[in-house]
Short mmCIF file of C-alpha atoms in Angstrom, two decimals:
data_model
loop_
_atom_site.label_atom_id
_atom_site.label_comp_id
_atom_site.label_asym_id
_atom_site.label_seq_id
_atom_site.Cartn_x
_atom_site.Cartn_y
_atom_site.Cartn_z
CA MET E 1 122.19 228.96 121.67
CA ILE E 2 121.69 225.81 119.50
CA THR E 3 117.99 225.06 118.93
CA PRO E 4 118.03 221.18 117.66
CA HIS E 5 115.78 219.95 115.04
CA ILE E 6 115.79 216.36 113.51
CA GLN E 7 112.77 214.92 112.08
CA ASN E 8 114.48 212.68 109.93
CA GLU E 9 117.92 211.31 108.30
CA THR E 10 117.80 212.97 105.10
CA ALA E 11 116.09 216.78 104.95
CA ARG E 12 118.62 219.28 104.55
CA LEU E 13 121.54 219.44 107.11
CA ARG E 14 122.57 222.72 108.60
CA ALA E 15 124.65 221.90 111.85
CA VAL E 16 126.44 219.03 112.74
CA VAL E 17 129.09 217.60 114.93
CA LEU E 18 131.73 215.73 113.29
CA GLY E 19 133.96 213.64 115.34
CA THR E 20 137.92 213.92 115.11
CA ALA E 21 140.86 211.58 114.80
CA GLU E 22 143.31 213.59 116.47
CA SER E 23 145.48 212.21 119.12
CA ILE E 24 143.74 209.00 118.61
CA GLY E 25 146.14 207.13 121.07
CA PRO E 26 148.72 204.12 120.39
CA ILE E 27 146.99 201.20 118.61
CA PRO E 28 144.65 199.29 121.09
CA THR E 29 145.51 195.94 122.30
CA LEU E 30 143.14 193.04 121.46
CA GLU E 31 141.35 193.40 124.86
CA GLU E 32 140.70 196.78 124.46
CA ALA E 33 138.94 196.17 121.03
CA TYR E 34 135.24 197.37 121.30
CA ASP E 35 134.43 195.31 118.17
CA PRO E 36 135.43 192.16 116.08
CA LYS E 37 136.53 194.36 112.97
CA SER E 38 138.91 196.65 115.14
CA ALA E 39 140.35 193.32 116.82
CA GLU E 40 140.81 191.88 113.09
CA HIS E 41 143.22 194.78 112.03
CA ILE E 42 144.67 194.80 115.37
CA LYS E 43 145.93 191.12 114.91
CA ALA E 44 146.88 191.64 111.09
CA GLY E 45 148.89 194.57 111.87
CA THR E 46 146.70 196.81 109.53
CA TYR E 47 145.01 199.07 112.10
CA PRO E 48 144.50 202.36 110.75
CA LYS E 49 147.05 205.15 111.29
CA GLU E 50 145.89 208.53 112.72
CA ALA E 51 147.45 210.23 109.83
CA ASP E 52 145.25 208.80 107.33
CA MET E 53 142.25 208.78 109.49
CA VAL E 54 142.56 212.76 110.09
CA LYS E 55 142.83 213.53 106.45
CA GLU E 56 139.66 211.19 105.63
CA MET E 57 137.77 213.17 108.30
CA ASP E 58 138.98 216.41 106.66
CA ALA E 59 137.67 215.49 103.21
CA VAL E 60 134.34 215.19 104.75
CA ALA E 61 134.69 218.29 106.57
CA LYS E 62 135.36 219.99 103.19
CA VAL E 63 132.17 218.59 101.76
CA PHE E 64 130.20 220.03 104.53
CA GLU E 65 131.79 223.74 103.95
CA ARG E 66 130.94 223.51 100.34
CA TYR E 67 127.20 222.92 101.29
CA ASN E 68 127.34 225.88 103.88
CA VAL E 69 126.87 223.00 107.09
CA LYS E 70 127.84 224.58 110.32
CA VAL E 71 130.41 222.21 111.47
CA TYR E 72 131.42 221.35 115.05
CA ARG E 73 134.61 219.32 116.40
CA PRO E 74 134.91 217.72 119.92
CA LYS E 75 137.80 219.38 122.05
CA VAL E 76 140.84 217.10 121.65
CA ILE E 77 141.35 214.75 124.29
CA GLU E 78 145.07 213.38 124.20
CA ASP E 79 144.97 209.54 123.50
CA TYR E 80 141.61 209.01 122.96
CA ASN E 81 139.51 207.91 120.23
CA GLN E 82 136.91 210.45 119.45
CA ILE E 83 136.10 209.83 115.71
CA PHE E 84 132.41 208.24 116.42
CA ALA E 85 130.31 211.25 117.48
CA ARG E 86 127.32 209.34 116.41
CA ASP E 87 127.42 207.16 119.48
CA ILE E 88 127.54 209.54 122.22
CA ALA E 89 124.31 211.64 121.44
CA PHE E 90 121.38 211.84 119.32
CA VAL E 91 118.65 214.41 118.46
CA ILE E 92 115.15 213.50 117.91
CA GLU E 93 112.47 216.59 117.09
CA ASN E 94 114.27 219.12 119.34
CA LYS E 95 115.54 217.03 122.22
CA PHE E 96 119.12 216.40 122.59
CA ILE E 97 119.58 213.01 124.06
CA LYS E 98 122.79 212.05 125.70
CA ALA E 99 123.25 208.20 125.09
CA ASN E 100 124.43 206.00 127.73
CA ILE E 101 127.42 204.17 126.00
CA LEU E 102 130.38 201.78 127.17
CA PRO E 103 131.80 203.18 130.39
CA ASP E 104 135.30 203.43 128.81
CA ARG E 105 134.03 206.10 126.45
CA ASP E 106 132.46 208.28 128.70
CA ARG E 107 134.61 211.20 128.34
CA GLU E 108 133.73 211.91 124.61
CA ILE E 109 130.41 213.34 125.63
CA GLU E 110 132.79 216.11 127.85
CA ALA E 111 134.52 216.89 124.69
CA ILE E 112 131.46 218.19 123.05
CA GLU E 113 130.20 220.15 126.12
CA HIS E 114 130.46 223.42 124.08
CA VAL E 115 127.72 222.25 122.04
CA TRP E 116 125.74 220.78 124.95
CA SER E 117 126.13 223.94 126.59
CA GLN E 118 124.49 225.79 123.93
CA ILE E 119 121.48 223.67 123.63
CA PRO E 120 118.62 225.26 126.15
CA LYS E 121 118.39 223.18 129.36
CA GLU E 122 114.77 221.63 128.73
CA LEU E 123 115.83 220.23 125.80
CA ARG E 124 118.91 218.20 127.15
CA ILE E 125 117.85 214.79 127.90
CA LYS E 126 119.83 212.55 130.09
CA LEU E 127 118.20 208.84 130.15
CA PRO E 128 118.19 206.73 133.28
CA GLU E 129 121.23 204.47 133.97
CA GLU E 130 120.03 201.37 132.91
CA CYS E 131 119.06 202.37 129.72
CA HIS E 132 121.84 201.29 127.40
CA VAL E 133 121.61 203.02 124.03
CA GLU E 134 124.17 204.52 121.26
CA GLY E 135 122.79 206.91 118.71
CA GLY E 136 124.01 204.54 115.61
CA ASP E 137 121.15 202.15 116.82
CA VAL E 138 118.48 205.19 116.77
CA MET E 139 117.15 206.80 113.58
CA PRO E 140 113.99 209.10 113.52
CA TRP E 141 112.15 208.90 110.30
CA ASN E 142 109.20 211.26 110.32
CA ASP E 143 106.01 209.66 112.31
CA HIS E 144 108.44 206.58 113.15
CA ILE E 145 111.84 206.33 115.33
CA PHE E 146 113.40 203.12 114.07
CA ILE E 147 115.69 201.63 117.12
CA GLY E 148 118.17 198.29 116.77
CA THR E 149 118.62 196.47 119.62
CA TYR E 150 119.43 192.99 121.45
CA SER E 151 116.99 191.88 123.92
CA GLY E 152 118.69 188.16 124.47
CA GLU E 153 119.28 186.85 127.59
CA ASP E 154 123.08 186.65 126.71
CA TYR E 155 122.94 190.61 126.38
CA SER E 156 125.92 190.95 128.76
CA ASP E 157 128.00 188.66 127.02
CA TYR E 158 128.12 191.03 123.67
CA ILE E 159 130.42 193.78 123.91
CA THR E 160 128.65 194.51 120.45
CA ALA E 161 124.92 194.78 122.16
CA ARG E 162 124.91 198.60 122.65
CA THR E 163 121.15 199.28 122.87
CA ASN E 164 118.80 197.59 125.19
CA MET E 165 115.22 197.40 125.36
CA ASP E 166 114.96 199.38 128.37
CA ALA E 167 116.06 202.34 126.11
CA VAL E 168 113.68 201.59 123.31
CA ILE E 169 110.81 201.86 126.00
CA ALA E 170 112.31 205.09 127.30
CA ILE E 171 112.58 206.76 123.97
CA GLN E 172 108.64 205.62 123.23
CA GLU E 173 107.89 207.37 126.50
CA LEU E 174 109.62 210.51 125.28
CA PHE E 175 107.72 210.63 122.32
CA PRO E 176 104.46 208.81 122.66
CA GLU E 177 103.10 210.42 119.43
CA LYS E 178 105.64 208.55 117.37
CA THR E 179 105.55 204.90 116.34
CA VAL E 180 108.55 203.00 117.70
CA LYS E 181 109.83 200.36 116.00
CA SER E 182 112.80 198.08 117.16
CA PHE E 183 114.81 195.64 115.50
CA GLU E 184 116.76 192.52 116.70
CA LEU E 185 120.07 192.83 115.30
CA ARG E 186 122.37 189.89 114.70
CA LYS E 187 125.46 190.14 117.09
CA SER E 188 128.84 188.37 117.13
CA ASN E 189 131.91 189.30 119.21
CA THR E 190 134.37 187.47 116.95
CA ASN E 191 133.06 187.53 113.40
CA ALA E 192 132.74 191.14 112.03
CA LYS E 193 130.90 189.60 108.73
CA ASP E 194 127.93 188.30 111.46
CA ASN E 195 127.98 191.47 113.30
CA ALA E 196 125.63 194.47 113.14
CA LEU E 197 127.22 196.74 115.62
CA HIS E 198 124.43 199.15 115.23
CA LEU E 199 121.11 199.49 113.20
CA ASP E 200 123.03 201.75 111.06
CA CYS E 201 125.24 198.95 109.99
CA CYS E 202 122.68 197.00 108.01
CA PHE E 203 120.03 199.66 107.11
CA GLN E 204 119.70 203.43 106.17
CA PRO E 205 116.81 205.12 104.50
CA VAL E 206 118.10 207.75 101.82
CA GLY E 207 116.06 210.44 99.95
CA LYS E 208 112.56 210.71 100.43
CA ASN E 209 111.12 206.84 100.54
CA LYS E 210 114.41 204.53 99.84
CA ALA E 211 116.70 202.44 101.99
CA ILE E 212 119.80 200.61 102.06
CA LEU E 213 119.41 197.20 103.77
CA HIS E 214 121.35 193.70 104.71
CA LYS E 215 119.24 190.90 105.34
CA ASN E 216 121.53 189.04 107.45
CA GLY E 217 121.91 191.93 109.92
CA PHE E 218 118.55 191.11 111.27
CA LEU E 219 118.18 188.36 113.47
CA VAL E 220 114.19 188.44 112.99
CA GLU E 221 113.17 187.83 109.52
CA SER E 222 109.71 189.22 109.82
CA GLU E 223 111.44 192.58 111.07
CA TYR E 224 113.36 192.81 107.78
CA ASN E 225 110.52 191.87 105.75
CA TRP E 226 108.66 194.70 107.62
CA LEU E 227 111.03 197.43 106.49
CA VAL E 228 110.96 195.93 102.87
CA GLU E 229 107.13 196.70 102.90
CA PHE E 230 107.56 199.83 104.66
CA PHE E 231 110.01 201.02 101.60
CA GLY E 232 108.71 198.95 98.97
CA LYS E 233 110.86 196.42 97.30
CA GLU E 234 111.28 198.73 94.35
CA ASN E 235 112.97 200.87 96.75
CA VAL E 236 115.29 198.86 98.49
CA PHE E 237 119.05 198.25 97.51
CA GLU E 238 119.87 195.22 98.99
CA ILE E 239 123.62 195.07 99.96
CA SER E 240 125.89 191.71 100.45
CA LYS E 241 127.72 190.32 103.59
CA GLU E 242 130.84 191.70 101.80
CA GLU E 243 129.53 195.32 101.02
CA MET E 244 127.99 195.37 104.94
CA TYR E 245 131.39 194.54 106.34
CA HIS E 246 132.77 197.25 104.14
CA MET E 247 129.79 199.72 105.67
CA ASN E 248 127.86 200.26 102.71
CA SER E 249 124.87 201.12 104.40
CA ASN E 250 126.63 203.73 106.71
CA VAL E 251 126.62 206.44 104.17
CA PHE E 252 125.25 210.14 105.23
CA SER E 253 122.71 212.39 103.81
CA ILE E 254 123.59 216.08 103.51
CA SER E 255 119.96 216.30 102.06
CA GLU E 256 117.19 214.50 100.43
CA ASP E 257 119.32 214.98 97.03
CA VAL E 258 122.97 214.83 98.34
CA ILE E 259 124.53 211.62 99.82
CA ILE E 260 128.36 211.20 100.90
CA SER E 261 129.66 207.88 100.42
CA GLU E 262 133.08 206.18 100.43
CA ARG E 263 134.62 206.04 97.01
CA ASN E 264 135.11 202.58 96.73
CA PHE E 265 131.43 201.84 97.14
CA THR E 266 131.18 201.28 93.56
CA ARG E 267 127.91 199.20 93.21
CA LEU E 268 126.10 201.34 95.72
CA ASN E 269 127.02 204.60 94.45
CA THR E 270 126.21 203.50 90.78
CA TRP E 271 122.70 202.72 91.96
CA LEU E 272 122.34 205.68 94.04
CA ARG E 273 123.28 208.08 90.81
CA GLU E 274 120.77 206.01 88.71
CA GLN E 275 118.17 207.20 91.41
CA GLY E 276 118.79 210.70 90.48
CA PHE E 277 121.21 211.33 93.70
CA THR E 278 123.92 213.31 93.74
CA VAL E 279 126.86 211.64 95.53
CA GLU E 280 129.83 213.07 97.11
CA GLU E 281 132.58 210.49 97.16
CA VAL E 282 135.20 210.51 100.06
CA PRO E 283 137.74 207.96 100.89
CA TYR E 284 136.83 206.52 104.21
CA ALA E 285 138.33 203.05 104.24
CA GLU E 286 140.67 203.83 106.88
CA ILE E 287 138.14 204.75 109.39
CA ALA E 288 135.71 201.79 108.01
CA LYS E 289 138.43 199.25 110.04
CA GLN E 290 136.82 200.43 113.20
CA GLU E 291 133.30 199.25 112.09
CA GLY E 292 132.11 202.53 111.63
CA LEU E 293 131.69 205.05 108.68
CA LEU E 294 130.03 208.26 107.48
CA ARG E 295 126.66 207.87 109.70
CA CYS E 296 128.80 206.86 112.58
CA SER E 297 131.20 210.01 112.89
CA THR E 298 128.51 212.46 112.43
CA LEU E 299 126.16 213.88 115.13
CA PRO E 300 123.41 216.12 113.16
CA LEU E 301 122.09 218.99 115.13
CA ILE E 302 119.95 220.81 112.55
CA ARG E 303 118.07 219.97 109.47
CA ASP E 304 115.22 221.61 107.85
#
């Protein structure tokens, strides 16, 4: 049996689901693209190759191995993109919550049936159908839960709007003793530099009290300011539009001291090391072309 346990984003990791790039299928057509960045690379003929992405994910698996983290992988479904394990489910406290994601991606949850079935039944949660939510928008942070959302009346026009207010309310009801704080994110179907697909595309806590932030990812300035105040200006690393585009906020913490980051994130990695973190650099630039990075491809199950 697996008893999930997640209180925040940075406590020592013990067990995780890492997605897979095996048998990813043919390059999608433009109509099949879920986000503007993938569309950009489909148009340019630079869409990532399966072999390169498999190599990148193997590099992350090796880091986990070195830190004695138990790694689960999805069952490979032929010709199906299963890289972004974070989208399909998430853990808060001891509850494993199945996300309601884009209908085209429903089979991804079936591929981790071997994990889901090991979790005690009473700890498996399926939210009502009207609650749209993806794990990239949900961040447990001790007595807070941060959630990225979009509540505009044109919600249904955006394939990039993944988490709605129904889900925010449902999560608040599941965890009445926590403070649930939602953030309106900037959405664009066509311009990847103006699109915060998930909350972790423009914000992520690291260590005990620090955060990586991109101001333009937030639609409401006061909500961005709330986060700056919450962590303290001196503890915030502000990334540029270009850095957000390359997914600099989408690193992944193995512990409060150890962070896996993309090897090209020179400015961020330098800052992290100056703050005393151990930075495990991996190549992940090909996966980034699909508007997702390290946090997106991992689903933490157990942290201390």
